[in-house]
Amino acid sequence: MAFREINSKIVEAAVAPGQRLFSQRGAMLAYRGEVSFTPDVQGGQGGWTSMIGRRVAGEAAPLMRVEGSGTVLFGHGGHHVHVIRLSGDTLYVEADRLLAFEGGLRQGTVFLGSQGGVMGMVRGQVAGQGLFTTTLQGDGAVAVMAHGGVFEVPVTPQRPVHVDPQAYVAHHGEVRNRLSAALGWREMVGRGSGEAFQLELSGNGTVYVQASEEKL
């Protein structure tokens, strides 16, 4: 596994010959060994097709290709970092949440309407995430960023999970999302419009939630 959490805001990645990592540009803090950093213009393992959707949506996060032999420390903006390990499944995550990920993972783009119906499109607009989201699929590790730390909430068929859209970070598994109105005491006492909606996740998987409603 390429990533090791140094503390809540820094991860260390091992780079070996014949392997590669991708990171958000500007995320490298320090490194040891013979390591090279080059801008990635093909959108990682997903290639040009994964880039096209994000470019159209204006949501492509600039990536850096990391290769060589050594170790690299990654962090960005003082945000909390959380490592997610995938075993053949798919992670849905906003592009600007990605700190770094293993190069063997296949990167793509999914239209939120196809993943959560028409309400998925609305969810993207309410959460400020746009209409597209990034997918990473395969076996490997992903380091994501969040405000205030990340906690994992299991989603089961018997127990769907309701999340504030502003606190949503990512999810994986056989999970569907649906946006619903959440009229309650928060709206009645004049809280912000964010609480007027809830993101309901159902199925079987995990949703990652940050301990804040701030955007990156």
Short mmCIF file of C-alpha atoms in Angstrom, two decimals, residues 1-211:
data_model
loop_
_atom_site.label_atom_id
_atom_site.label_comp_id
_atom_site.label_asym_id
_atom_site.label_seq_id
_atom_site.Cartn_x
_atom_site.Cartn_y
_atom_site.Cartn_z
CA MET A 1 0.00 0.00 0.00
CA ALA A 2 1.53 3.29 -1.11
CA PHE A 3 0.22 5.64 1.60
CA ARG A 4 1.01 5.97 5.30
CA GLU A 5 -0.66 8.60 7.45
CA ILE A 6 2.00 10.66 9.25
CA ASN A 7 -0.55 12.79 11.09
CA SER A 8 -4.04 14.10 10.42
CA LYS A 9 -2.81 16.43 7.65
CA ILE A 10 0.14 14.67 6.02
CA VAL A 11 0.54 11.33 4.25
CA GLU A 12 3.75 9.65 3.14
CA ALA A 13 3.78 7.80 -0.18
CA ALA A 14 6.29 5.17 -1.26
CA VAL A 15 7.30 5.40 -4.92
CA ALA A 16 8.95 2.39 -6.62
CA PRO A 17 10.39 1.87 -10.13
CA GLY A 18 7.73 0.82 -12.61
CA GLN A 19 4.94 2.28 -10.48
CA ARG A 20 3.42 5.73 -10.39
CA LEU A 21 1.25 7.95 -8.27
CA PHE A 22 -0.91 10.91 -9.13
CA SER A 23 -1.27 13.92 -6.87
CA GLN A 24 -2.92 17.29 -6.95
CA ARG A 25 -0.46 19.89 -8.18
CA GLY A 26 1.15 21.78 -5.33
CA ALA A 27 0.53 18.94 -2.86
CA MET A 28 4.17 17.80 -2.57
CA LEU A 29 5.66 18.95 0.74
CA ALA A 30 9.02 17.09 0.73
CA TYR A 31 10.60 13.97 -0.73
CA ARG A 32 13.57 11.62 -0.44
CA GLY A 33 15.25 9.67 -3.22
CA GLU A 34 15.18 9.96 -7.01
CA VAL A 35 11.61 11.09 -7.62
CA SER A 36 10.29 13.04 -10.62
CA PHE A 37 7.18 15.22 -10.83
CA THR A 38 5.61 15.98 -14.21
CA PRO A 39 2.28 17.58 -15.13
CA ASP A 40 -0.28 15.01 -16.21
CA VAL A 41 -2.31 16.10 -19.23
CA GLN A 42 -4.16 12.84 -19.91
CA GLY A 43 -6.26 12.60 -16.76
CA GLY A 44 -4.46 9.68 -15.12
CA GLN A 45 -5.30 6.07 -15.92
CA GLY A 46 -8.65 7.04 -17.44
CA GLY A 47 -7.01 8.92 -20.33
CA TRP A 48 -8.53 11.62 -22.47
CA THR A 49 -12.14 10.47 -22.09
CA SER A 50 -12.03 11.04 -18.35
CA MET A 51 -10.66 14.54 -18.91
CA ILE A 52 -13.25 15.62 -21.48
CA GLY A 53 -16.23 15.44 -19.12
CA ARG A 54 -14.43 17.35 -16.39
CA ARG A 55 -13.15 19.98 -18.81
CA VAL A 56 -16.66 20.54 -20.15
CA ALA A 57 -17.90 20.92 -16.59
CA GLY A 58 -14.93 23.12 -15.68
CA GLU A 59 -14.09 20.76 -12.83
CA ALA A 60 -10.80 19.15 -13.83
CA ALA A 61 -8.30 19.20 -10.97
CA PRO A 62 -4.73 19.62 -12.27
CA LEU A 63 -2.71 16.48 -11.55
CA MET A 64 0.97 15.72 -11.16
CA ARG A 65 2.51 12.39 -12.18
CA VAL A 66 4.93 11.09 -9.54
CA GLU A 67 7.51 8.45 -10.53
CA GLY A 68 10.91 7.15 -9.49
CA SER A 69 12.24 5.60 -6.30
CA GLY A 70 11.79 7.16 -2.87
CA THR A 71 9.20 8.59 -0.52
CA VAL A 72 7.07 11.72 -0.83
CA LEU A 73 5.15 13.72 1.79
CA PHE A 74 1.81 15.07 0.59
CA GLY A 75 -0.48 17.68 2.13
CA HIS A 76 -2.44 20.69 0.91
CA GLY A 77 -3.80 23.85 2.48
CA GLY A 78 -3.66 22.43 5.99
CA HIS A 79 -6.70 20.25 5.20
CA HIS A 80 -7.25 16.99 7.04
CA VAL A 81 -6.31 13.90 5.04
CA HIS A 82 -8.03 10.52 5.03
CA VAL A 83 -6.80 7.38 3.23
CA ILE A 84 -9.42 5.16 1.56
CA ARG A 85 -8.47 1.67 0.39
CA LEU A 86 -10.32 0.17 -2.58
CA SER A 87 -10.58 -3.54 -3.34
CA GLY A 88 -11.97 -3.72 -6.85
CA ASP A 89 -14.82 -1.30 -6.21
CA THR A 90 -15.47 2.30 -7.28
CA LEU A 91 -15.01 5.47 -5.27
CA TYR A 92 -17.12 8.52 -6.13
CA VAL A 93 -15.27 11.67 -5.05
CA GLU A 94 -15.12 15.33 -6.03
CA ALA A 95 -11.97 16.15 -8.03
CA ASP A 96 -10.90 18.95 -5.70
CA ARG A 97 -11.02 16.51 -2.76
CA LEU A 98 -8.29 14.31 -4.26
CA LEU A 99 -4.89 14.74 -2.68
CA ALA A 100 -3.16 11.71 -4.22
CA PHE A 101 -3.94 8.21 -5.49
CA GLU A 102 -2.17 5.12 -6.75
CA GLY A 103 -1.59 5.04 -10.49
CA GLY A 104 -3.12 1.59 -10.95
CA LEU A 105 -6.59 2.94 -10.23
CA ARG A 106 -8.70 3.73 -13.27
CA GLN A 107 -9.95 7.30 -13.27
CA GLY A 108 -13.20 8.37 -14.90
CA THR A 109 -16.04 10.86 -14.79
CA VAL A 110 -19.69 10.18 -14.10
CA PHE A 111 -22.66 12.44 -14.69
CA LEU A 112 -24.49 12.80 -11.40
CA GLY A 113 -27.84 12.44 -13.13
CA SER A 114 -26.90 8.88 -14.11
CA GLN A 115 -25.81 8.02 -10.58
CA GLY A 116 -28.64 9.60 -8.68
CA GLY A 117 -31.31 10.53 -11.22
CA VAL A 118 -32.50 14.07 -11.79
CA MET A 119 -32.13 14.77 -8.07
CA GLY A 120 -28.48 13.86 -8.38
CA MET A 121 -28.10 16.84 -10.69
CA VAL A 122 -29.83 19.06 -8.18
CA ARG A 123 -27.58 17.70 -5.45
CA GLY A 124 -24.52 18.77 -7.43
CA GLN A 125 -25.79 22.31 -7.73
CA VAL A 126 -26.80 22.57 -4.07
CA ALA A 127 -23.51 21.16 -2.83
CA GLY A 128 -21.55 23.35 -5.22
CA GLN A 129 -20.03 20.23 -6.79
CA GLY A 130 -21.35 20.69 -10.32
CA LEU A 131 -22.91 18.00 -12.50
CA PHE A 132 -19.91 15.70 -12.81
CA THR A 133 -17.94 13.77 -10.21
CA THR A 134 -14.71 11.79 -10.41
CA THR A 135 -14.56 8.01 -10.08
CA LEU A 136 -11.58 5.85 -9.14
CA GLN A 137 -11.91 2.11 -9.68
CA GLY A 138 -9.74 -0.92 -8.95
CA ASP A 139 -7.35 -2.02 -6.23
CA GLY A 140 -5.37 0.67 -4.49
CA ALA A 141 -5.40 3.60 -2.09
CA VAL A 142 -6.71 7.14 -2.35
CA ALA A 143 -5.89 10.09 -0.08
CA VAL A 144 -8.75 12.61 0.13
CA MET A 145 -8.95 16.02 1.80
CA ALA A 146 -11.62 17.46 4.07
CA HIS A 147 -12.29 20.19 6.62
CA GLY A 148 -12.15 19.06 10.24
CA GLY A 149 -11.45 15.40 9.57
CA VAL A 150 -13.42 12.56 7.98
CA PHE A 151 -15.53 9.86 9.54
CA GLU A 152 -16.89 6.76 7.81
CA VAL A 153 -20.59 5.95 8.00
CA PRO A 154 -21.72 2.49 6.84
CA VAL A 155 -24.72 2.35 4.52
CA THR A 156 -26.87 -0.80 4.65
CA PRO A 157 -30.18 -1.75 3.01
CA GLN A 158 -31.79 -1.66 6.46
CA ARG A 159 -30.24 1.66 7.49
CA PRO A 160 -29.95 4.38 4.84
CA VAL A 161 -27.90 7.43 5.81
CA HIS A 162 -28.92 11.09 5.57
CA VAL A 163 -26.05 13.56 5.06
CA ASP A 164 -25.85 17.34 4.83
CA PRO A 165 -24.77 17.86 1.17
CA GLN A 166 -22.13 20.38 2.28
CA ALA A 167 -20.52 17.75 4.54
CA TYR A 168 -20.42 15.01 1.89
CA VAL A 169 -16.90 13.99 0.78
CA ALA A 170 -17.16 10.67 -1.09
CA HIS A 171 -18.78 7.24 -1.13
CA HIS A 172 -18.18 3.78 -2.49
CA GLY A 173 -20.08 0.53 -2.79
CA GLU A 174 -23.49 -0.21 -4.24
CA VAL A 175 -24.92 3.09 -3.06
CA ARG A 176 -27.51 5.38 -4.63
CA ASN A 177 -28.11 8.98 -3.64
CA ARG A 178 -31.27 11.03 -3.57
CA LEU A 179 -31.76 14.63 -2.56
CA SER A 180 -34.78 15.39 -0.40
CA ALA A 181 -36.21 18.46 1.30
CA ALA A 182 -35.50 18.63 5.01
CA LEU A 183 -37.86 21.16 6.46
CA GLY A 184 -37.41 21.27 10.19
CA TRP A 185 -36.39 23.33 13.17
CA ARG A 186 -33.17 24.57 11.57
CA GLU A 187 -35.07 26.31 8.78
CA MET A 188 -37.62 27.69 11.22
CA VAL A 189 -34.93 29.41 13.28
CA GLY A 190 -33.32 30.93 10.20
CA ARG A 191 -30.28 28.72 9.58
CA GLY A 192 -28.63 28.79 6.16
CA SER A 193 -30.23 27.29 3.08
CA GLY A 194 -27.85 24.30 3.12
CA GLU A 195 -29.94 22.51 5.71
CA ALA A 196 -33.01 22.79 3.49
CA PHE A 197 -31.85 19.60 1.77
CA GLN A 198 -30.60 16.21 2.85
CA LEU A 199 -28.63 13.74 0.78
CA GLU A 200 -30.08 10.27 1.34
CA LEU A 201 -27.73 7.36 0.58
CA SER A 202 -29.17 3.87 0.38
CA GLY A 203 -27.86 0.45 -0.57
CA ASN A 204 -24.70 -1.20 0.67
CA GLY A 205 -21.41 0.67 1.10
CA THR A 206 -19.74 3.53 2.93
CA VAL A 207 -20.14 7.30 2.86
CA TYR A 208 -17.34 9.62 3.98
CA VAL A 209 -18.45 12.78 5.78
CA GLN A 210 -16.37 15.74 6.92
CA ALA A 211 -16.79 17.42 10.29
#
